[in-house]
mmCIF file of C-alpha atoms in Angstrom:
data_model
loop_
_atom_site.group_PDB
_atom_site.id
_atom_site.type_symbol
_atom_site.label_atom_id
_atom_site.label_comp_id
_atom_site.label_asym_id
_atom_site.label_seq_id
_atom_site.Cartn_x
_atom_site.Cartn_y
_atom_site.Cartn_z
ATOM 1 C CA MET K 22 154.893 173.704 91.003
ATOM 2 C CA ALA K 23 154.395 170.361 89.368
ATOM 3 C CA ASN K 24 150.925 169.196 88.578
ATOM 4 C CA THR K 25 149.811 166.548 91.072
ATOM 5 C CA ASP K 26 147.185 163.981 90.159
ATOM 6 C CA ILE K 27 144.620 163.481 92.910
ATOM 7 C CA PHE K 28 143.312 159.912 93.336
ATOM 8 C CA GLN K 29 140.398 158.839 95.489
ATOM 9 C CA ILE K 30 140.719 155.373 96.962
ATOM 10 C CA ARG K 31 137.503 153.712 98.185
ATOM 11 C CA THR K 32 137.939 152.116 101.574
ATOM 12 C CA GLU K 33 134.464 150.554 101.785
ATOM 13 C CA ASP K 34 132.481 148.311 99.450
ATOM 14 C CA ALA K 35 130.056 150.012 97.134
ATOM 15 C CA PRO K 36 126.396 149.505 98.114
ATOM 16 C CA LEU K 37 124.805 146.442 96.569
ATOM 17 C CA LEU K 38 122.130 147.235 94.011
ATOM 18 C CA ALA K 39 119.176 144.963 93.357
ATOM 19 C CA ALA K 40 119.103 143.144 90.040
ATOM 20 C CA PRO K 41 116.686 144.503 87.447
ATOM 21 C CA VAL K 42 113.093 143.392 87.965
ATOM 22 C CA SER K 43 113.064 141.760 84.531
ATOM 23 C CA THR K 44 115.816 139.312 85.570
ATOM 24 C CA ARG K 45 114.635 138.152 89.010
ATOM 25 C CA GLY K 46 111.637 136.620 90.671
ATOM 26 C CA VAL K 47 108.664 135.232 88.815
ATOM 27 C CA VAL K 48 108.975 137.778 86.030
ATOM 28 C CA GLY K 49 112.624 136.921 85.464
ATOM 29 C CA TRP K 50 111.935 133.194 85.459
ATOM 30 C CA MET K 51 109.086 133.567 82.973
ATOM 31 C CA ARG K 52 111.152 135.785 80.709
ATOM 32 C CA GLN K 53 114.071 133.359 80.745
ATOM 33 C CA ASN K 54 112.156 130.102 80.421
ATOM 34 C CA LEU K 55 108.853 130.929 78.705
ATOM 35 C CA PHE K 56 109.313 134.095 76.674
ATOM 36 C CA SER K 57 113.022 134.153 75.842
ATOM 37 C CA SER K 58 112.368 134.236 72.091
ATOM 38 C CA VAL K 59 109.542 134.559 69.605
ATOM 39 C CA ALA K 60 109.384 130.799 69.080
ATOM 40 C CA ASN K 61 109.290 130.092 72.815
ATOM 41 C CA THR K 62 106.590 132.728 73.281
ATOM 42 C CA VAL K 63 104.416 131.105 70.610
ATOM 43 C CA LEU K 64 104.951 127.648 72.099
ATOM 44 C CA THR K 65 104.114 128.947 75.578
ATOM 45 C CA ILE K 66 100.864 130.502 74.413
ATOM 46 C CA VAL K 67 99.891 127.353 72.494
ATOM 47 C CA GLY K 68 100.740 125.228 75.527
ATOM 48 C CA ILE K 69 98.608 127.391 77.802
ATOM 49 C CA LEU K 70 95.658 127.121 75.413
ATOM 50 C CA ILE K 71 96.006 123.326 75.164
ATOM 51 C CA ALA K 72 96.315 123.008 78.942
ATOM 52 C CA TYR K 73 93.241 125.171 79.428
ATOM 53 C CA TRP K 74 91.306 123.110 76.883
ATOM 54 C CA ILE K 75 92.213 119.876 78.704
ATOM 55 C CA ILE K 76 92.315 120.910 82.360
ATOM 56 C CA MET K 77 89.237 123.126 82.608
ATOM 57 C CA PRO K 78 86.717 120.396 81.632
ATOM 58 C CA PHE K 79 88.424 118.098 84.112
ATOM 59 C CA ILE K 80 88.187 120.677 86.918
ATOM 60 C CA GLN K 81 84.594 121.379 85.998
ATOM 61 C CA PHE K 82 83.715 117.672 86.113
ATOM 62 C CA ALA K 83 85.756 116.698 89.185
ATOM 63 C CA ILE K 84 85.224 119.770 91.376
ATOM 64 C CA ILE K 85 82.849 122.478 90.173
ATOM 65 C CA ASN K 86 79.915 120.306 89.067
ATOM 66 C CA ALA K 87 80.742 117.408 91.400
ATOM 67 C CA VAL K 88 78.249 116.006 93.889
ATOM 68 C CA TRP K 89 79.783 115.491 97.335
ATOM 69 C CA THR K 90 76.820 114.441 99.447
ATOM 70 C CA GLY K 91 73.898 112.113 98.888
ATOM 71 C CA SER K 92 72.426 108.785 99.885
ATOM 72 C CA ASP K 93 71.625 107.274 96.485
ATOM 73 C CA ARG K 94 71.760 107.784 92.725
ATOM 74 C CA THR K 95 69.200 110.588 92.697
ATOM 75 C CA ALA K 96 71.784 112.988 94.093
ATOM 76 C CA CYS K 97 74.085 112.408 91.107
ATOM 77 C CA LEU K 98 71.594 112.491 88.256
ATOM 78 C CA PRO K 99 71.835 115.421 85.809
ATOM 79 C CA VAL K 100 69.613 118.336 86.727
ATOM 80 C CA GLU K 101 66.838 119.342 84.351
ATOM 81 C CA GLY K 102 68.215 121.107 81.313
ATOM 82 C CA ALA K 103 71.803 119.859 81.777
ATOM 83 C CA THR K 104 73.377 117.312 79.467
ATOM 84 C CA HIS K 105 75.434 115.673 82.221
ATOM 85 C CA ALA K 106 76.354 116.025 85.872
ATOM 86 C CA GLY K 107 79.733 116.190 87.524
ATOM 87 C CA ALA K 108 81.607 113.499 89.384
ATOM 88 C CA CYS K 109 79.570 111.552 91.915
ATOM 89 C CA TRP K 110 81.919 111.662 94.889
ATOM 90 C CA ALA K 111 79.031 110.779 97.201
ATOM 91 C CA TYR K 112 79.127 107.291 95.637
ATOM 92 C CA VAL K 113 82.892 107.029 96.296
ATOM 93 C CA ILE K 114 82.433 108.138 99.919
ATOM 94 C CA ASP K 115 79.670 105.579 100.432
ATOM 95 C CA TYR K 116 81.761 102.767 98.927
ATOM 96 C CA LEU K 117 85.090 103.870 100.414
ATOM 97 C CA PRO K 118 85.225 101.092 103.059
ATOM 98 C CA GLN K 119 84.823 98.467 100.337
ATOM 99 C CA PHE K 120 87.424 100.165 98.152
ATOM 100 C CA ILE K 121 89.924 100.002 101.028
ATOM 101 C CA TYR K 122 89.084 96.689 102.730
ATOM 102 C CA GLY K 123 87.039 94.727 100.213
ATOM 103 C CA ARG K 124 84.661 92.298 101.937
ATOM 104 C CA TYR K 125 86.773 92.113 105.072
ATOM 105 C CA PRO K 126 84.441 91.758 108.121
ATOM 106 C CA THR K 127 83.485 95.154 109.480
ATOM 107 C CA ASP K 128 84.123 94.110 113.088
ATOM 108 C CA GLU K 129 87.689 93.053 112.187
ATOM 109 C CA VAL K 130 88.667 96.064 110.078
ATOM 110 C CA TYR K 131 90.772 97.388 112.952
ATOM 111 C CA ARG K 132 93.281 94.631 112.193
ATOM 112 C CA VAL K 133 93.807 95.988 108.692
ATOM 113 C CA ASN K 134 94.186 99.497 110.112
ATOM 114 C CA ILE K 135 96.878 98.238 112.487
ATOM 115 C CA VAL K 136 98.757 96.721 109.529
ATOM 116 C CA TYR K 137 98.484 99.996 107.592
ATOM 117 C CA ALA K 138 99.770 101.958 110.605
ATOM 118 C CA MET K 139 102.686 99.556 111.159
ATOM 119 C CA PHE K 140 103.599 99.780 107.490
ATOM 120 C CA VAL K 141 103.776 103.572 107.545
ATOM 121 C CA LEU K 142 105.542 103.815 110.920
ATOM 122 C CA LEU K 143 108.249 101.351 109.829
ATOM 123 C CA LEU K 144 108.638 102.416 106.198
ATOM 124 C CA VAL K 145 108.923 106.185 106.677
ATOM 125 C CA PRO K 146 111.951 106.052 109.044
ATOM 126 C CA LEU K 147 113.534 103.423 106.814
ATOM 127 C CA LEU K 148 113.329 105.768 103.827
ATOM 128 C CA MET K 149 114.812 108.728 105.746
ATOM 129 C CA PRO K 150 118.621 108.545 105.413
ATOM 130 C CA THR K 151 119.334 110.517 108.602
ATOM 131 C CA MET K 152 117.216 108.394 110.943
ATOM 132 C CA PRO K 153 119.186 106.252 113.434
ATOM 133 C CA PHE K 154 118.867 102.504 114.144
ATOM 134 C CA LYS K 155 118.617 101.573 110.465
ATOM 135 C CA THR K 156 119.555 97.925 111.083
ATOM 136 C CA ALA K 157 116.874 97.419 113.720
ATOM 137 C CA ASN K 158 114.360 99.256 111.541
ATOM 138 C CA ALA K 159 115.155 97.066 108.535
ATOM 139 C CA ILE K 160 114.839 93.874 110.616
ATOM 140 C CA LEU K 161 111.476 94.998 111.958
ATOM 141 C CA PHE K 162 110.209 95.898 108.488
ATOM 142 C CA LEU K 163 111.542 92.896 106.573
ATOM 143 C CA VAL K 164 111.200 90.141 109.196
ATOM 144 C CA VAL K 165 108.871 91.059 112.042
ATOM 145 C CA PHE K 166 106.315 93.097 110.093
ATOM 146 C CA PRO K 167 105.443 90.369 107.517
ATOM 147 C CA VAL K 168 104.914 87.747 110.252
ATOM 148 C CA VAL K 169 102.778 90.018 112.442
ATOM 149 C CA SER K 170 100.797 91.219 109.432
ATOM 150 C CA TYR K 171 100.128 87.659 108.304
ATOM 151 C CA PHE K 172 98.554 86.675 111.625
ATOM 152 C CA LEU K 173 96.704 89.969 111.943
ATOM 153 C CA LEU K 174 95.127 89.690 108.503
ATOM 154 C CA THR K 175 94.449 85.946 108.372
ATOM 155 C CA GLY K 176 93.755 85.274 112.058
ATOM 156 C CA LEU K 177 95.318 83.303 114.887
ATOM 157 C CA VAL K 178 94.045 80.133 116.594
ATOM 158 C CA PHE K 179 95.752 78.200 119.413
ATOM 159 C CA GLY K 180 94.086 74.825 119.719
ATOM 160 C CA ASP K 181 90.474 75.544 120.564
ATOM 161 C CA THR K 182 91.236 79.125 121.558
ATOM 162 C CA VAL K 183 90.470 81.731 118.899
ATOM 163 C CA VAL K 184 92.766 84.676 119.464
ATOM 164 C CA LEU K 185 91.829 86.368 116.197
ATOM 165 C CA PRO K 186 88.978 85.066 114.012
ATOM 166 C CA ILE K 187 90.104 83.524 110.747
ATOM 167 C CA VAL K 188 89.449 85.709 107.687
ATOM 168 C CA GLY K 189 90.111 83.912 104.409
ATOM 169 C CA THR K 190 91.916 85.717 101.604
ATOM 170 C CA ALA K 191 88.813 85.302 99.444
ATOM 171 C CA ARG K 192 87.236 88.057 101.537
ATOM 172 C CA TRP K 193 90.161 90.429 101.087
ATOM 173 C CA GLY K 194 89.850 93.116 98.466
ATOM 174 C CA GLY K 195 90.325 96.707 97.468
ATOM 175 C CA LEU K 196 93.451 98.608 98.408
ATOM 176 C CA LEU K 197 94.382 95.858 100.882
ATOM 177 C CA VAL K 198 94.967 93.324 98.099
ATOM 178 C CA THR K 199 96.732 95.909 95.953
ATOM 179 C CA MET K 200 99.157 96.796 98.751
ATOM 180 C CA VAL K 201 99.793 93.171 99.766
ATOM 181 C CA ILE K 202 100.666 92.126 96.208
ATOM 182 C CA ALA K 203 102.685 95.254 95.412
ATOM 183 C CA VAL K 204 104.713 95.364 98.642
ATOM 184 C CA THR K 205 105.407 91.628 98.627
ATOM 185 C CA GLY K 206 106.434 91.700 94.977
ATOM 186 C CA ILE K 207 108.662 94.739 95.414
ATOM 187 C CA VAL K 208 110.413 93.500 98.560
ATOM 188 C CA ALA K 209 110.916 89.942 97.304
ATOM 189 C CA SER K 210 111.813 90.667 93.670
ATOM 190 C CA LEU K 211 114.771 92.977 94.383
ATOM 191 C CA PRO K 212 117.066 90.473 96.167
ATOM 192 C CA LEU K 213 115.973 87.696 93.813
ATOM 193 C CA GLY K 214 116.681 89.930 90.821
ATOM 194 C CA VAL K 215 120.136 90.795 92.180
ATOM 195 C CA ALA K 216 120.913 87.090 92.637
ATOM 196 C CA LEU K 217 119.757 86.316 89.084
ATOM 197 C CA ALA K 218 121.830 89.180 87.666
ATOM 198 C CA LEU K 219 124.925 87.882 89.434
ATOM 199 C CA GLY K 220 124.117 84.374 88.269
ATOM 200 C CA ARG K 221 123.808 85.494 84.645
ATOM 201 C CA ARG K 222 127.268 87.057 84.830
ATOM 202 C CA SER K 223 128.748 84.095 86.669
ATOM 203 C CA ASN K 224 131.673 82.104 85.264
ATOM 204 C CA MET K 225 130.020 78.862 86.354
ATOM 205 C CA PRO K 226 128.234 77.424 83.295
ATOM 206 C CA ILE K 227 125.424 75.696 85.199
ATOM 207 C CA ILE K 228 124.517 78.739 87.299
ATOM 208 C CA LYS K 229 124.701 81.006 84.265
ATOM 209 C CA LEU K 230 122.536 78.661 82.163
ATOM 210 C CA VAL K 231 119.882 78.323 84.866
ATOM 211 C CA SER K 232 119.778 82.106 85.372
ATOM 212 C CA VAL K 233 119.494 82.792 81.643
ATOM 213 C CA ILE K 234 116.703 80.229 81.182
ATOM 214 C CA PHE K 235 114.794 81.606 84.177
ATOM 215 C CA ILE K 236 115.083 85.237 83.070
ATOM 216 C CA GLU K 237 114.253 84.657 79.424
ATOM 217 C CA PHE K 238 111.323 82.374 80.261
ATOM 218 C CA TRP K 239 109.604 84.829 82.576
ATOM 219 C CA ARG K 240 110.367 87.832 80.377
ATOM 220 C CA GLY K 241 108.867 86.025 77.387
ATOM 221 C CA VAL K 242 105.513 85.306 79.040
ATOM 222 C CA PRO K 243 102.811 87.968 79.604
ATOM 223 C CA LEU K 244 101.877 88.607 83.218
ATOM 224 C CA ILE K 245 98.252 87.726 82.474
ATOM 225 C CA THR K 246 99.395 84.271 81.395
ATOM 226 C CA VAL K 247 101.517 83.932 84.526
ATOM 227 C CA LEU K 248 98.567 84.801 86.744
ATOM 228 C CA PHE K 249 96.266 82.463 84.860
ATOM 229 C CA MET K 250 98.740 79.592 85.055
ATOM 230 C CA SER K 251 99.502 80.144 88.753
ATOM 231 C CA SER K 252 95.834 80.363 89.689
ATOM 232 C CA VAL K 253 94.129 77.897 87.366
ATOM 233 C CA MET K 254 96.676 75.532 85.832
ATOM 234 C CA LEU K 255 99.120 75.064 88.738
ATOM 235 C CA PRO K 256 96.686 73.036 90.900
ATOM 236 C CA LEU K 257 96.344 70.537 88.032
ATOM 237 C CA PHE K 258 100.053 69.658 88.316
ATOM 238 C CA LEU K 259 100.072 69.262 92.101
ATOM 239 C CA PRO K 260 99.556 65.919 93.882
ATOM 240 C CA GLU K 261 96.017 65.113 94.915
ATOM 241 C CA GLY K 262 95.017 66.901 98.082
ATOM 242 C CA VAL K 263 97.808 69.478 97.824
ATOM 243 C CA THR K 264 96.677 73.030 97.231
ATOM 244 C CA PHE K 265 97.836 76.608 97.717
ATOM 245 C CA ASP K 266 95.908 79.688 98.656
ATOM 246 C CA LYS K 267 94.986 81.691 95.564
ATOM 247 C CA LEU K 268 96.607 84.853 96.899
ATOM 248 C CA LEU K 269 99.809 82.962 97.658
ATOM 249 C CA ARG K 270 99.909 81.636 94.095
ATOM 250 C CA VAL K 271 99.450 85.160 92.750
ATOM 251 C CA LEU K 272 102.226 86.482 95.018
ATOM 252 C CA ILE K 273 104.641 83.819 93.804
ATOM 253 C CA GLY K 274 103.808 84.458 90.144
ATOM 254 C CA VAL K 275 104.108 88.241 90.438
ATOM 255 C CA THR K 276 107.391 87.987 92.371
ATOM 256 C CA LEU K 277 109.038 85.659 89.869
ATOM 257 C CA PHE K 278 107.814 87.737 86.941
ATOM 258 C CA SER K 279 109.104 90.986 88.439
ATOM 259 C CA ALA K 280 112.406 89.400 89.502
ATOM 260 C CA ALA K 281 113.218 88.526 85.886
ATOM 261 C CA TYR K 282 112.875 92.159 84.803
ATOM 262 C CA MET K 283 114.720 93.352 87.884
ATOM 263 C CA ALA K 284 117.607 91.013 87.033
ATOM 264 C CA GLU K 285 118.111 92.702 83.665
ATOM 265 C CA VAL K 286 118.021 96.157 85.254
ATOM 266 C CA VAL K 287 120.664 95.170 87.797
ATOM 267 C CA ARG K 288 122.747 93.432 85.119
ATOM 268 C CA GLY K 289 122.856 96.708 83.218
ATOM 269 C CA GLY K 290 124.273 98.400 86.312
ATOM 270 C CA LEU K 291 126.876 95.662 86.768
ATOM 271 C CA GLN K 292 128.013 96.016 83.156
ATOM 272 C CA ALA K 293 128.375 99.776 83.611
ATOM 273 C CA ILE K 294 130.986 99.354 86.362
ATOM 274 C CA PRO K 295 134.517 99.793 84.943
ATOM 275 C CA LYS K 296 136.751 96.752 84.935
ATOM 276 C CA GLY K 297 139.235 98.620 87.121
ATOM 277 C CA GLN K 298 136.807 98.445 90.045
ATOM 278 C CA TYR K 299 136.861 94.653 89.901
ATOM 279 C CA GLU K 300 140.640 94.582 89.548
ATOM 280 C CA GLY K 301 141.104 97.025 92.421
ATOM 281 C CA ALA K 302 138.865 94.949 94.689
ATOM 282 C CA MET K 303 140.734 91.777 93.824
ATOM 283 C CA ALA K 304 144.061 93.545 94.368
ATOM 284 C CA LEU K 305 142.916 94.313 97.909
ATOM 285 C CA GLY K 306 142.404 90.607 98.498
ATOM 286 C CA LEU K 307 138.625 90.779 98.723
ATOM 287 C CA ARG K 308 136.691 87.606 98.100
ATOM 288 C CA PHE K 309 133.822 87.460 95.603
ATOM 289 C CA TRP K 310 131.002 88.266 97.999
ATOM 290 C CA GLN K 311 133.075 90.910 99.771
ATOM 291 C CA MET K 312 133.856 92.507 96.428
ATOM 292 C CA MET K 313 130.232 92.462 95.362
ATOM 293 C CA GLY K 314 128.813 93.612 98.683
ATOM 294 C CA LEU K 315 131.316 96.377 99.409
ATOM 295 C CA ILE K 316 132.485 97.617 96.012
ATOM 296 C CA ILE K 317 130.474 96.543 92.981
ATOM 297 C CA LEU K 318 126.807 96.257 93.991
ATOM 298 C CA PRO K 319 126.603 99.623 95.825
ATOM 299 C CA GLN K 320 127.835 101.386 92.688
ATOM 300 C CA ALA K 321 125.725 99.299 90.303
ATOM 301 C CA LEU K 322 122.493 99.748 92.240
ATOM 302 C CA LYS K 323 123.105 103.481 92.512
ATOM 303 C CA LEU K 324 123.460 103.737 88.736
ATOM 304 C CA VAL K 325 120.194 101.921 88.029
ATOM 305 C CA ILE K 326 117.935 103.552 90.630
ATOM 306 C CA PRO K 327 115.655 104.938 87.869
ATOM 307 C CA GLY K 328 115.321 101.500 86.293
ATOM 308 C CA ILE K 329 114.631 99.813 89.626
ATOM 309 C CA VAL K 330 111.939 102.314 90.588
ATOM 310 C CA ASN K 331 110.455 102.100 87.090
ATOM 311 C CA THR K 332 110.107 98.338 87.573
ATOM 312 C CA PHE K 333 108.481 98.918 90.963
ATOM 313 C CA ILE K 334 106.008 101.375 89.464
ATOM 314 C CA GLY K 335 105.163 98.958 86.662
ATOM 315 C CA LEU K 336 104.621 96.181 89.197
ATOM 316 C CA PHE K 337 102.351 98.382 91.312
ATOM 317 C CA LYS K 338 100.167 99.172 88.306
ATOM 318 C CA ASP K 339 100.172 95.564 87.101
ATOM 319 C CA THR K 340 98.451 94.464 90.309
ATOM 320 C CA THR K 341 95.182 95.391 88.581
ATOM 321 C CA LEU K 342 95.588 92.287 86.399
ATOM 322 C CA VAL K 343 94.728 89.989 89.325
ATOM 323 C CA LEU K 344 91.086 90.625 88.461
ATOM 324 C CA ILE K 345 91.446 88.013 85.721
ATOM 325 C CA VAL K 346 91.876 85.292 88.373
ATOM 326 C CA GLY K 347 88.943 86.447 90.470
ATOM 327 C CA MET K 348 90.732 88.633 93.003
ATOM 328 C CA PHE K 349 89.212 92.042 93.603
ATOM 329 C CA ASP K 350 91.948 94.596 94.083
ATOM 330 C CA LEU K 351 91.187 98.315 94.149
ATOM 331 C CA LEU K 352 90.224 98.499 90.477
ATOM 332 C CA GLY K 353 88.326 95.219 90.647
ATOM 333 C CA GLN K 354 86.390 96.384 93.678
ATOM 334 C CA ILE K 355 85.474 99.598 91.873
ATOM 335 C CA GLN K 356 84.289 97.684 88.830
ATOM 336 C CA SER K 357 82.204 95.326 90.965
ATOM 337 C CA SER K 358 80.446 98.327 92.544
ATOM 338 C CA PHE K 359 79.054 99.326 89.147
ATOM 339 C CA SER K 360 76.480 96.546 89.437
ATOM 340 C CA ASP K 361 74.829 98.226 92.425
ATOM 341 C CA PRO K 362 71.642 99.930 91.167
ATOM 342 C CA THR K 363 71.652 102.220 94.214
ATOM 343 C CA TRP K 364 74.376 104.361 92.642
ATOM 344 C CA SER K 365 73.805 103.615 88.964
ATOM 345 C CA THR K 366 74.266 106.950 87.156
ATOM 346 C CA PRO K 367 75.811 108.070 83.860
ATOM 347 C CA THR K 368 78.858 109.399 85.765
ATOM 348 C CA GLN K 369 79.379 106.462 88.132
ATOM 349 C CA GLY K 370 81.933 104.735 85.933
ATOM 350 C CA HIS K 371 83.815 107.944 85.203
ATOM 351 C CA THR K 372 83.991 108.788 88.909
ATOM 352 C CA GLY K 373 85.123 105.319 89.943
ATOM 353 C CA TYR K 374 87.908 105.165 87.384
ATOM 354 C CA LEU K 375 88.946 108.720 88.251
ATOM 355 C CA PHE K 376 89.227 107.743 91.914
ATOM 356 C CA ALA K 377 91.341 104.698 90.994
ATOM 357 C CA ALA K 378 93.573 106.863 88.782
ATOM 358 C CA ILE K 379 94.119 109.370 91.599
ATOM 359 C CA VAL K 380 95.063 106.645 94.095
ATOM 360 C CA PHE K 381 97.491 104.942 91.708
ATOM 361 C CA TRP K 382 98.979 108.290 90.691
ATOM 362 C CA ILE K 383 99.662 109.237 94.316
ATOM 363 C CA PHE K 384 101.593 106.030 94.981
ATOM 364 C CA CYS K 385 103.485 106.035 91.669
ATOM 365 C CA PHE K 386 104.344 109.728 91.875
ATOM 366 C CA GLY K 387 105.584 109.245 95.434
ATOM 367 C CA MET K 388 107.916 106.433 94.349
ATOM 368 C CA SER K 389 109.158 108.531 91.442
ATOM 369 C CA ARG K 390 109.943 111.568 93.605
ATOM 370 C CA TYR K 391 111.724 109.443 96.193
ATOM 371 C CA SER K 392 113.909 107.896 93.489
ATOM 372 C CA ILE K 393 114.912 111.390 92.357
ATOM 373 C CA PHE K 394 115.724 112.305 95.958
ATOM 374 C CA MET K 395 117.949 109.227 96.342
ATOM 375 C CA GLU K 396 119.655 109.886 93.015
ATOM 376 C CA ASN K 397 120.580 113.388 94.080
ATOM 377 C CA ARG K 398 121.701 112.265 97.518
ATOM 378 C CA LEU K 399 123.882 109.412 96.244
ATOM 379 C CA HIS K 400 125.314 111.387 93.335
ATOM 380 C CA THR K 401 129.121 111.498 93.618
ATOM 381 C CA GLY K 402 129.977 113.160 90.311
ATOM 382 C CA HIS K 403 130.302 116.852 89.507
ATOM 383 C CA LYS K 404 127.153 118.614 88.398
ATOM 384 C CA ARG K 405 127.190 121.968 86.724
#
């Protein structure tokens, strides 16, 4: 009888076994990213020590030794035997209304709160790609919201009837001024920057020359000089009796300054578009504005999202420079509070600047994370 080989054929999948503990979860991530080699292990340990050396004093000052309640400076003075106290958050809490509204009348603060609420309720849906009614939302945010906010913040009078009491911009301050300058500059500088970028690449000599002169002039002048000129020197060149509100002059100067930098960012995106895209659009019979609006600009703006957001972040932080022309934004309002002897302590300045840093970091970090989200969503290439 011939030898017969017996084979066993599996008819079901073998049971799945869990990956080794050293290659999954937190342990696996740490082994792969932090301790994958001797050099990486040494760098990780050194990094942990440096982080501990930097972060622990900060936590101790801002949280552990911080003073959260109190009515005056005595609550934030160092205790007997201690070299220094922690952060005086009681001072920040007491001054918080001024940090947010400046010297805006207390009885009219609800108007500022309405503007803040409208801003959030209109901006959040606009930034969410899946939300419906984008066109109506954009019209409300870009057209209706500025007009309503203007009358809410400044006041409204019909003849002899006072609907809303007039509040001059000289009484605005704190976060209100920061947000007004930053939002206005961001919203107005982007379309102006796009127009300047297109003008600089135009084949029409006059338009190209004007765009180049405008961009190079504003990029060659420091923002402090722009603010000083717009606030102090501009009235000297106006006809007698003609004047502008100081805040309006600052808004115009900041917008023009930011638009020049935005133009160069957008121009970089336009130059990155292959020539074949232009030729393909023209082959389809598209006119210039159709080609730019439907083919070129969507691709160019997508490529330069990091640069655009970086310009926005820089503009938001540069709003602190308005202090030089006598406008008290958030940082200016904090600095002005240092003259109050009620809260004069060795840690008052540190606490005030720390509060300003936290507020600016929250806004800038939020813009940065949203830009990353939009980059990933609009990415059309192949990622590994």
